[in-house]
């Protein structure tokens, strides 16, 4: 915590030194506070609790292997016609008036009662801060009695530890959790990758479930770094016996990538949205996505990442409304030391500004500023012209935008939208880290000329296809007459021809299904899952032949070739460059390894090269296999 923030705390109403955290003021102190203009807000908040107007909603959690829901996460909303409808607004008011414990208690009761009334099956996941576990009502068994009265066994309850306050005493927390485990409760670490120390929380407390934060899940189908992080988390979870739940799955590409990584469970809008009366079985589209035998093309290294969109860096932060007061903003920053900016949106969920943590705290640190401006709307201190980018822009495009913009955009980051509607924020630091990682990965595994994945990722993907026992097509692409063309026209024209072929292959392939690799020189391979792979290959032949005329002299184009010299200096006529494709169909069990696939594809390519001009040869039989490698 910064010194300025500490000094501000010492002047806050009701501030006291001791173990209590912000938002947890003793009841006696809270009741003795003098009435202020905030009392109307407090009265509205307390009325919601008193009248039991909190609304429980439930979001299903999918078991990938069982094709069913293992349970539901219980979430809370205020009345739809109330300014306290969103949970962020509810908890902001609770923190400001030191009523967090009361709110969490009311949330638990509303969720338990609604879950029991709906007779939902499976496990109920309930959010709770570590501080909440010290609530006498919880510790003394009152909550246990409530569960029993509702016919719910504590073994069906998983307490998600939300780490919005820093944990200092892990030994004490460990003892508290032992008490609850003795009563039958299970535990989950929420939002792995966010917060202060939840990797240590995982290590110390050995929860039954670990939920990966949506920041790492959203865009994982496009982002090699996020992919590797989640794969590492999965490996650790298997070691310690915890089940992974991937949060924030919002589209089929991420859903399939998470499935193919072997993650046990998923949660997000693609699976089901939170609802007061949730479905008890996954939708048909979700089941179809699970059963789809096609494997995802893991985010690789090289040109495939050239299409990585800024969505891969999206981090959702609950936005503010224009009428939110500056005191509320300050308290959110105070409660979340790692929160650097908060966006402001209008009623249409369109971003209108960005509030910087340092700027707000710096202003409040000046004499009388908080007293003067604390109750003023947050738009007073927001940046009304933040950098706003659409989620479909590439990482490189946004990097170029920031490099040409004012320096503060690199520190503040940027707002990410979809069709003008707020989706989240991205940080300049994360953007630079991703660009650097892409460059390093490209240097390690990609062909330097085309930036397409090289031999290591080609072989890895071929092995995944073979292990999945699904049919695929391996197509070997090779340029004809390339060496003499390179000798006559120079290496620059030769490089242009290779790069153009790489671009053509990217154009004709489906990035969700088809893996493109650059073996080396003028040799490429595509491992197709697209059912129309023959048409795609035919299109590649046409695009290549249409490009060749732009690289040769008019007289060579007229005669269909060029003059060069053989090794003895004699003039030799060589036809214009053409493209040969050797293809084979790899049925389940037909090949034992990627070595066999490579050898068979190379043999098919040799057959294609026997034909004049650009051609496609499809090996309908399983050829004799060699030991050559890709």
XYZ file of C-alpha atoms in Angstrom:
630
model
C 0.000 0.000 0.000
C 1.384 3.421 -0.897
C 2.188 5.998 1.753
C -0.362 8.396 0.293
C -3.057 5.756 0.551
C -2.108 5.043 4.168
C -2.300 8.718 5.039
C -5.681 8.972 3.378
C -6.947 6.006 5.361
C -5.994 7.669 8.597
C -8.400 10.508 7.766
C -11.256 8.313 6.645
C -14.383 8.344 8.791
C -14.452 5.311 11.026
C -10.840 4.387 10.258
C -9.175 2.396 12.966
C -5.898 0.550 13.340
C -5.981 -3.183 13.882
C -6.734 -6.397 12.108
C -10.069 -5.315 10.641
C -10.022 -4.864 6.884
C -11.742 -2.104 4.887
C -15.460 -2.744 4.821
C -15.503 -4.594 8.140
C -16.299 -2.108 10.889
C -17.610 -3.351 14.249
C -21.385 -2.946 14.483
C -21.132 -0.624 17.476
C -18.857 1.754 15.603
C -21.038 1.658 12.515
C -24.187 2.436 14.510
C -22.547 5.305 16.412
C -21.562 7.109 13.218
C -23.186 10.507 12.771
C -25.884 10.707 10.092
C -24.608 11.970 6.749
C -25.960 12.481 3.269
C -25.017 8.856 2.581
C -27.721 7.636 4.944
C -30.317 7.536 2.155
C -28.104 5.143 0.240
C -27.547 3.085 3.385
C -31.282 2.984 4.136
C -31.982 1.662 0.641
C -29.274 -0.963 1.049
C -30.516 -2.103 4.467
C -34.095 -2.263 3.179
C -32.983 -4.737 0.502
C -31.492 -6.970 3.172
C -34.402 -6.563 5.584
C -37.060 -7.289 2.959
C -35.141 -10.215 1.442
C -35.119 -8.561 -1.986
C -31.791 -10.009 -3.069
C -32.212 -12.240 -6.117
C -30.186 -15.447 -6.471
C -29.111 -16.524 -9.953
C -27.283 -19.705 -10.878
C -24.709 -20.372 -13.576
C -24.168 -24.032 -14.510
C -20.720 -25.642 -14.376
C -20.157 -28.220 -17.107
C -18.405 -31.565 -16.742
C -16.677 -32.048 -20.113
C -16.300 -35.791 -19.662
C -19.774 -36.558 -18.363
C -21.556 -34.095 -20.691
C -23.607 -32.945 -17.679
C -23.605 -30.194 -15.079
C -21.655 -30.970 -11.915
C -23.434 -28.096 -10.218
C -24.028 -24.356 -10.206
C -22.338 -21.217 -8.979
C -24.728 -19.153 -6.897
C -24.554 -15.438 -7.686
C -26.529 -12.488 -6.399
C -28.346 -9.519 -7.921
C -30.307 -6.643 -6.481
C -33.823 -5.862 -7.753
C -33.847 -5.121 -11.484
C -35.384 -1.683 -10.883
C -32.768 -0.686 -8.299
C -29.448 1.156 -8.755
C -28.083 -1.684 -6.604
C -28.984 -4.322 -9.189
C -25.417 -5.237 -10.122
C -23.304 -7.011 -7.480
C -20.487 -4.487 -7.896
C -22.869 -1.700 -6.807
C -24.121 -3.752 -3.853
C -20.650 -4.498 -2.571
C -19.430 -0.937 -3.159
C -22.173 0.357 -0.860
C -21.471 -2.402 1.666
C -17.783 -1.491 1.790
C -18.497 2.192 2.108
C -20.792 1.575 5.075
C -18.821 -1.296 6.596
C -21.592 -3.845 5.998
C -19.731 -6.520 4.052
C -20.363 -9.233 6.621
C -24.102 -8.531 6.667
C -24.271 -8.542 2.877
C -22.373 -11.814 2.528
C -24.621 -13.375 5.163
C -27.758 -12.248 3.287
C -26.314 -13.476 -0.014
C -25.648 -16.927 1.394
C -29.164 -17.232 2.775
C -30.792 -16.077 -0.496
C -28.684 -18.487 -2.561
C -29.240 -21.481 -0.265
C -33.003 -20.934 -0.107
C -33.382 -20.477 -3.872
C -31.190 -23.497 -4.640
C -33.269 -25.694 -2.345
C -36.573 -24.329 -3.673
C -35.546 -25.100 -7.264
C -34.497 -28.618 -6.252
C -31.345 -28.276 -8.336
C -29.049 -31.287 -8.403
C -25.303 -31.416 -7.931
C -22.919 -29.113 -6.135
C -23.544 -25.506 -5.154
C -20.553 -23.154 -5.398
C -20.847 -20.108 -3.110
C -18.449 -17.158 -3.010
C -17.032 -16.143 0.359
C -14.129 -13.971 1.401
C -11.681 -15.499 3.911
C -12.838 -12.823 6.350
C -16.394 -14.095 5.983
C -15.336 -17.445 7.409
C -14.823 -15.670 10.731
C -18.513 -14.702 10.823
C -19.888 -16.126 14.109
C -23.069 -17.192 12.297
C -20.959 -19.269 9.945
C -18.487 -20.636 12.495
C -21.032 -21.403 15.214
C -23.066 -23.653 12.964
C -26.043 -21.381 12.228
C -25.407 -21.748 8.497
C -25.117 -25.495 8.957
C -28.519 -25.518 10.639
C -29.974 -23.458 7.791
C -28.684 -25.984 5.267
C -30.156 -28.865 7.207
C -33.518 -27.134 7.475
C -33.492 -26.767 3.686
C -32.538 -30.391 3.139
C -29.059 -29.532 1.827
C -26.033 -31.519 2.970
C -22.869 -29.454 3.567
C -21.034 -31.955 1.359
C -22.924 -30.405 -1.577
C -21.511 -26.953 -0.809
C -18.204 -25.720 -2.242
C -16.989 -22.458 -0.721
C -15.167 -20.362 -3.323
C -12.527 -18.290 -1.575
C -12.534 -14.888 -3.258
C -9.307 -13.096 -2.524
C -10.329 -9.443 -2.555
C -8.459 -8.847 0.679
C -4.855 -9.744 1.316
C -4.229 -12.807 3.466
C -1.480 -12.412 6.044
C -1.978 -15.405 8.336
C -2.164 -18.577 6.278
C -1.700 -20.806 9.312
C -4.805 -19.353 10.942
C -6.812 -19.642 7.726
C -5.694 -23.234 7.371
C -7.027 -24.021 10.856
C -10.325 -22.297 10.062
C -10.715 -24.369 6.901
C -10.026 -27.568 8.814
C -13.034 -26.735 10.989
C -15.266 -26.303 7.958
C -13.926 -29.400 6.243
C -14.814 -31.290 9.392
C -18.410 -30.131 8.895
C -18.423 -31.482 5.331
C -17.771 -28.358 3.236
C -15.374 -28.400 0.302
C -13.341 -25.501 -1.055
C -12.318 -23.848 -4.304
C -9.740 -21.172 -5.015
C -11.474 -18.576 -7.185
C -9.925 -16.576 -10.026
C -6.530 -18.275 -10.151
C -4.109 -15.768 -11.634
C -5.812 -12.767 -10.029
C -5.428 -11.300 -6.572
C -2.605 -11.178 -4.104
C -1.367 -14.664 -3.431
C -3.786 -17.282 -4.650
C -1.008 -19.490 -5.994
C 0.146 -19.729 -2.398
C -3.479 -20.200 -1.332
C -3.646 -23.181 -3.679
C -0.395 -24.599 -2.341
C -1.215 -24.079 1.341
C -4.881 -25.085 1.434
C -5.083 -27.840 -1.208
C -8.626 -27.017 -2.395
C -10.791 -29.579 -4.143
C -11.391 -27.179 -7.063
C -9.336 -24.434 -8.704
C -11.082 -21.883 -10.934
C -8.919 -20.268 -13.612
C -9.634 -16.570 -14.012
C -11.513 -15.533 -17.154
C -8.594 -13.325 -18.188
C -6.557 -16.416 -19.053
C -9.471 -18.337 -20.583
C -10.891 -15.706 -22.930
C -8.918 -15.792 -26.157
C -6.926 -18.927 -25.232
C -7.682 -20.363 -28.677
C -5.594 -17.552 -30.179
C -2.991 -16.879 -27.517
C 0.015 -19.193 -27.146
C 1.045 -17.642 -23.823
C -2.383 -18.083 -22.220
C -2.505 -21.583 -23.652
C 0.797 -22.539 -22.052
C -0.204 -20.991 -18.710
C -3.451 -22.967 -18.578
C -1.682 -26.155 -19.614
C 0.788 -25.631 -16.749
C -2.047 -25.007 -14.279
C -3.708 -28.212 -15.459
C -0.518 -30.212 -14.910
C -0.138 -28.809 -11.388
C -3.783 -29.571 -10.611
C -3.344 -33.191 -11.668
C -0.350 -33.466 -9.354
C -2.219 -32.203 -6.290
C -5.563 -33.856 -7.053
C -7.609 -30.703 -7.708
C -10.175 -30.347 -10.479
C -9.790 -27.321 -12.768
C -12.785 -25.160 -13.712
C -12.186 -22.735 -16.584
C -14.265 -19.573 -16.117
C -15.363 -17.091 -18.768
C -15.792 -19.429 -21.764
C -17.704 -17.262 -24.212
C -17.244 -18.837 -27.647
C -16.857 -22.232 -29.255
C -13.180 -21.767 -30.144
C -12.157 -21.282 -26.508
C -14.602 -24.005 -25.430
C -12.965 -26.529 -27.769
C -9.418 -25.539 -26.834
C -10.212 -25.969 -23.132
C -11.759 -29.368 -23.917
C -8.715 -30.501 -25.876
C -6.391 -29.427 -23.067
C -8.119 -31.980 -20.862
C -9.608 -29.456 -18.422
C -12.293 -31.148 -16.315
C -14.958 -28.441 -16.105
C -16.036 -25.230 -17.798
C -18.220 -22.242 -17.017
C -19.241 -19.240 -19.094
C -21.802 -17.666 -21.389
C -21.164 -20.181 -24.190
C -22.283 -22.945 -21.827
C -25.067 -21.061 -20.037
C -25.735 -17.602 -18.618
C -26.640 -16.994 -14.968
C -30.395 -17.337 -14.501
C -32.853 -17.412 -11.588
C -34.210 -20.682 -13.033
C -31.305 -22.310 -14.858
C -31.554 -25.241 -17.221
C -30.694 -28.589 -15.689
C -29.114 -30.050 -18.847
C -26.627 -28.540 -21.317
C -28.080 -27.084 -24.511
C -27.882 -29.063 -27.726
C -25.223 -26.746 -29.167
C -22.997 -27.354 -26.136
C -23.364 -31.132 -26.365
C -22.597 -30.950 -30.088
C -19.440 -28.936 -29.372
C -18.304 -31.513 -26.796
C -18.929 -34.436 -29.139
C -17.341 -32.751 -32.154
C -14.417 -35.063 -32.890
C -12.396 -32.413 -34.677
C -9.526 -31.191 -32.530
C -8.679 -27.535 -32.105
C -5.580 -26.068 -33.671
C -3.651 -24.984 -30.608
C -2.296 -21.434 -30.757
C 1.076 -21.970 -32.319
C 4.141 -20.005 -33.085
C 4.641 -17.692 -36.004
C 2.250 -16.408 -38.622
C -0.716 -18.060 -37.002
C -0.163 -15.621 -34.177
C -0.054 -12.771 -36.615
C -3.827 -13.070 -36.492
C -3.971 -13.016 -32.690
C -6.551 -10.402 -31.763
C -6.476 -8.006 -28.848
C -9.352 -9.982 -27.365
C -6.659 -12.323 -26.047
C -5.649 -9.579 -23.584
C -9.172 -8.720 -22.487
C -9.601 -8.445 -18.709
C -13.096 -7.699 -17.497
C -13.361 -4.999 -14.829
C -16.833 -4.109 -13.615
C -17.413 -0.615 -15.034
C -18.758 2.460 -13.287
C -21.807 4.465 -14.233
C -21.411 8.238 -14.727
C -23.358 9.059 -11.547
C -21.091 6.916 -9.329
C -19.449 9.152 -6.743
C -15.697 9.544 -6.356
C -15.789 8.088 -2.832
C -17.093 4.822 -4.258
C -14.304 4.778 -6.827
C -11.736 5.439 -4.112
C -13.034 2.557 -2.000
C -12.811 0.173 -4.961
C -9.201 1.112 -5.500
C -8.536 0.785 -1.780
C -10.076 -2.684 -1.624
C -8.186 -3.862 -4.733
C -4.522 -2.779 -4.655
C -3.874 -4.435 -8.022
C -6.657 -2.468 -9.716
C -5.044 0.342 -11.725
C -7.927 1.673 -13.823
C -11.718 1.505 -13.859
C -13.747 2.230 -17.006
C -16.898 4.354 -17.054
C -19.787 3.397 -19.353
C -23.132 4.931 -20.274
C -26.546 3.271 -20.145
C -25.880 1.574 -23.500
C -22.726 0.012 -22.032
C -20.563 2.158 -24.273
C -17.292 3.377 -22.722
C -17.069 7.109 -22.093
C -13.956 7.358 -19.954
C -11.289 5.778 -17.786
C -10.317 6.558 -14.190
C -6.671 6.101 -13.265
C -5.855 4.897 -9.740
C -2.800 7.107 -9.286
C -4.547 10.245 -10.517
C -7.549 9.810 -8.213
C -5.502 9.017 -5.109
C -3.138 11.887 -5.865
C -6.058 14.314 -6.086
C -7.624 13.030 -2.864
C -4.300 13.389 -1.044
C -4.426 17.164 -1.427
C -6.002 19.191 1.396
C -9.823 19.160 1.465
C -10.071 17.541 -1.969
C -11.897 14.457 -0.724
C -14.305 16.546 1.335
C -14.984 18.752 -1.685
C -15.175 16.133 -4.415
C -15.924 12.816 -2.689
C -19.656 12.987 -3.405
C -19.224 14.422 -6.908
C -19.752 12.137 -9.927
C -16.753 10.140 -11.059
C -16.818 11.762 -14.498
C -15.120 14.742 -12.851
C -11.804 12.904 -12.590
C -12.017 10.492 -15.512
C -10.038 10.692 -18.732
C -12.788 11.453 -21.282
C -10.637 10.361 -24.226
C -9.180 6.933 -23.429
C -7.786 4.665 -26.096
C -10.672 2.429 -27.259
C -10.012 -0.533 -29.559
C -12.262 -3.183 -31.087
C -11.601 -6.731 -29.912
C -11.087 -7.910 -33.499
C -7.975 -5.767 -34.046
C -4.703 -7.691 -34.064
C -2.178 -7.409 -31.264
C 0.297 -5.846 -33.679
C -2.210 -3.206 -34.821
C -2.928 -2.106 -31.258
C 0.783 -2.117 -30.456
C 1.359 0.241 -33.381
C -1.490 2.501 -32.195
C -0.005 2.775 -28.697
C 3.488 3.408 -30.038
C 2.133 6.427 -31.944
C -0.101 7.722 -29.129
C 0.655 9.770 -26.024
C 2.855 8.027 -23.444
C 0.158 7.813 -20.774
C -1.797 5.314 -22.896
C 0.961 2.761 -22.345
C 0.502 3.115 -18.571
C -3.293 3.488 -18.520
C -3.910 0.742 -21.036
C -6.937 0.663 -23.301
C -10.627 -0.207 -23.332
C -11.720 -3.172 -25.458
C -15.126 -3.122 -27.160
C -17.219 -5.316 -29.417
C -19.395 -3.326 -31.770
C -18.931 -0.286 -29.540
C -20.044 -2.059 -26.340
C -17.687 -2.430 -23.409
C -15.979 -5.818 -23.050
C -13.053 -5.140 -20.745
C -9.652 -3.495 -20.557
C -6.138 -4.381 -21.634
C -2.876 -3.182 -20.169
C 0.022 -1.756 -22.104
C 2.402 -3.944 -20.119
C 0.536 -7.118 -21.100
C 0.466 -5.964 -24.712
C 4.224 -5.421 -24.826
C 4.803 -8.752 -23.065
C 2.663 -10.592 -25.617
C 4.401 -8.992 -28.590
C 7.778 -9.888 -27.082
C 6.647 -13.455 -26.376
C 5.388 -13.812 -29.941
C 8.748 -12.654 -31.273
C 10.665 -15.053 -29.027
C 8.364 -17.954 -29.890
C 8.675 -17.193 -33.583
C 12.456 -17.252 -33.306
C 12.355 -20.652 -31.562
C 9.751 -22.597 -33.518
C 8.746 -20.716 -36.656
C 10.279 -20.450 -40.075
C 12.018 -17.047 -40.200
C 10.878 -16.289 -43.755
C 7.139 -16.965 -43.457
C 6.758 -17.030 -39.645
C 4.694 -20.201 -40.066
C 5.172 -23.010 -37.529
C 8.203 -25.185 -38.190
C 9.007 -28.847 -37.701
C 8.502 -29.139 -33.929
C 4.907 -27.833 -33.855
C 4.128 -29.692 -37.109
C 5.129 -32.987 -35.539
C 3.283 -32.220 -32.294
C 0.043 -31.460 -34.123
C 0.338 -34.586 -36.271
C 0.719 -36.691 -33.125
C -2.375 -35.073 -31.595
C -4.380 -35.902 -34.708
C -3.202 -39.503 -34.656
C -3.938 -39.860 -30.943
C -7.453 -38.472 -31.399
C -8.322 -41.300 -33.820
C -10.074 -38.958 -36.231
C -9.509 -38.888 -40.002
C -7.490 -36.038 -41.491
C -5.740 -35.189 -44.734
C -2.028 -34.483 -45.031
C -1.109 -32.321 -48.031
C 2.512 -31.671 -49.001
C 3.107 -28.475 -51.067
C 6.274 -28.069 -53.124
C 7.343 -25.552 -55.765
C 8.460 -26.837 -59.163
C 11.496 -25.273 -60.896
C 12.213 -23.155 -57.842
C 16.025 -23.471 -57.840
C 16.531 -22.360 -61.457
C 14.013 -19.541 -60.914
C 15.990 -18.431 -57.864
C 19.255 -18.565 -59.830
C 17.917 -16.484 -62.737
C 15.682 -13.992 -60.928
C 17.619 -13.694 -57.682
C 16.997 -14.682 -54.069
C 14.685 -11.725 -53.419
C 12.204 -12.886 -56.071
C 12.634 -16.411 -54.740
C 11.784 -15.275 -51.216
C 8.774 -13.377 -52.564
C 7.528 -16.560 -54.222
C 7.876 -18.587 -50.994
C 6.208 -15.883 -48.914
C 3.353 -15.599 -51.393
C 2.781 -19.347 -51.225
C 2.668 -19.086 -47.432
C 0.041 -16.335 -47.666
C -2.018 -18.394 -50.116
C -2.037 -21.370 -47.753
C -3.147 -19.169 -44.860
C -5.906 -17.793 -47.100
C -7.299 -21.160 -48.178
C -7.130 -22.944 -44.796
C -9.626 -22.785 -41.934
C -7.588 -21.572 -38.913
C -9.928 -23.380 -36.508
C -9.385 -26.781 -38.140
C -6.352 -26.779 -40.422
C -2.712 -26.635 -39.340
C -0.242 -24.971 -41.729
C 3.462 -25.687 -41.372
C 6.576 -24.555 -43.231
C 8.929 -27.544 -43.400
C 11.743 -25.502 -44.904
C 12.825 -23.983 -48.207
C 9.929 -24.231 -50.656
C 8.226 -27.143 -48.838
C 4.993 -26.702 -46.854
C 2.428 -29.015 -45.285
C -1.198 -28.611 -44.242
C -2.881 -31.086 -41.906
C -6.516 -30.639 -42.903
C -9.600 -31.414 -40.853
C -11.790 -29.376 -43.212
C -14.066 -31.777 -45.111
C -13.659 -29.744 -48.324
C -9.866 -30.004 -48.320
C -9.689 -31.010 -52.005
C -11.499 -27.822 -53.053
C -9.147 -25.806 -50.857
C -6.101 -27.375 -52.497
C -7.535 -26.701 -55.961
C -8.070 -23.087 -54.970
C -4.437 -22.848 -53.830
C -3.287 -24.049 -57.262
C -5.358 -21.359 -58.975
C -4.174 -18.574 -56.687
C -0.542 -19.576 -57.147
C -0.737 -19.726 -60.939
C -2.432 -16.324 -60.945
C 0.445 -14.831 -58.941
C 3.401 -16.132 -60.958
C 3.000 -13.644 -63.878
C 3.641 -10.736 -61.511
C 7.122 -12.098 -60.734
C 8.506 -12.808 -64.228
C 9.524 -10.755 -67.233
C 6.861 -10.265 -69.964
C 8.906 -12.178 -72.543
C 9.276 -15.139 -70.169
C 5.533 -15.092 -69.533
C 4.844 -15.216 -73.292
C 7.054 -18.243 -73.889
C 6.023 -19.985 -70.677
C 9.484 -20.179 -69.172
C 12.927 -18.631 -68.874
C 16.454 -19.263 -70.061
C 19.168 -20.194 -67.643
C 22.423 -22.105 -67.563
C 23.159 -25.623 -66.467
C 26.260 -26.619 -64.509
C 28.319 -26.681 -67.693
C 27.276 -23.182 -68.734
C 24.927 -24.322 -71.470
C 21.671 -22.431 -72.076
C 18.663 -24.300 -70.686
C 14.960 -23.507 -70.972
C 12.979 -23.995 -67.757
C 9.177 -23.770 -67.448
C 7.688 -21.159 -65.141
C 7.369 -22.086 -61.447
C 4.361 -24.247 -60.646
C 2.926 -25.858 -57.526
C 2.742 -29.588 -56.838
C 0.557 -30.969 -54.055
C 0.784 -34.530 -52.807
C -2.171 -35.521 -50.629
C -3.267 -38.529 -48.644
C -6.137 -39.417 -46.366
C -5.062 -40.543 -42.885
C -7.762 -42.812 -41.533
C -7.732 -43.858 -37.856
C -5.098 -46.544 -37.292
C -3.504 -46.153 -40.724
C -0.336 -44.500 -39.415
C 1.560 -45.149 -36.194
C 3.467 -41.854 -35.976
C 4.070 -38.499 -37.594
C 7.171 -40.023 -39.242
C 4.952 -42.354 -41.256
C 2.595 -39.534 -42.202
C 5.522 -37.407 -43.364
C 7.011 -40.196 -45.450
C 3.709 -41.028 -47.131
C 2.969 -37.366 -47.898
C 6.453 -36.927 -49.381
C 5.884 -39.902 -51.677
C 2.555 -38.477 -52.825
C 4.307 -35.195 -53.556
C 6.823 -36.981 -55.784
C 3.950 -38.371 -57.816
C 2.472 -34.892 -58.202
C 5.797 -33.520 -59.467
C 5.778 -36.011 -62.336
C 2.883 -34.078 -63.864
C 3.535 -30.953 -65.927
C 2.437 -27.646 -64.416
C 0.571 -27.137 -61.177
C -1.139 -30.310 -60.034
C -2.762 -32.196 -57.169
C -2.041 -35.900 -56.717
C -4.151 -37.794 -54.174
C -2.784 -41.095 -52.936
C -5.872 -43.258 -52.606
C -3.881 -46.248 -51.360
C -1.709 -46.427 -48.303
C 1.793 -46.151 -49.813
C 4.862 -48.044 -48.660
C 6.205 -46.214 -45.664
C 9.674 -44.859 -45.148
C 11.409 -43.540 -42.058
C 11.761 -39.976 -43.293
C 10.689 -37.201 -40.956
C 9.040 -33.902 -41.639
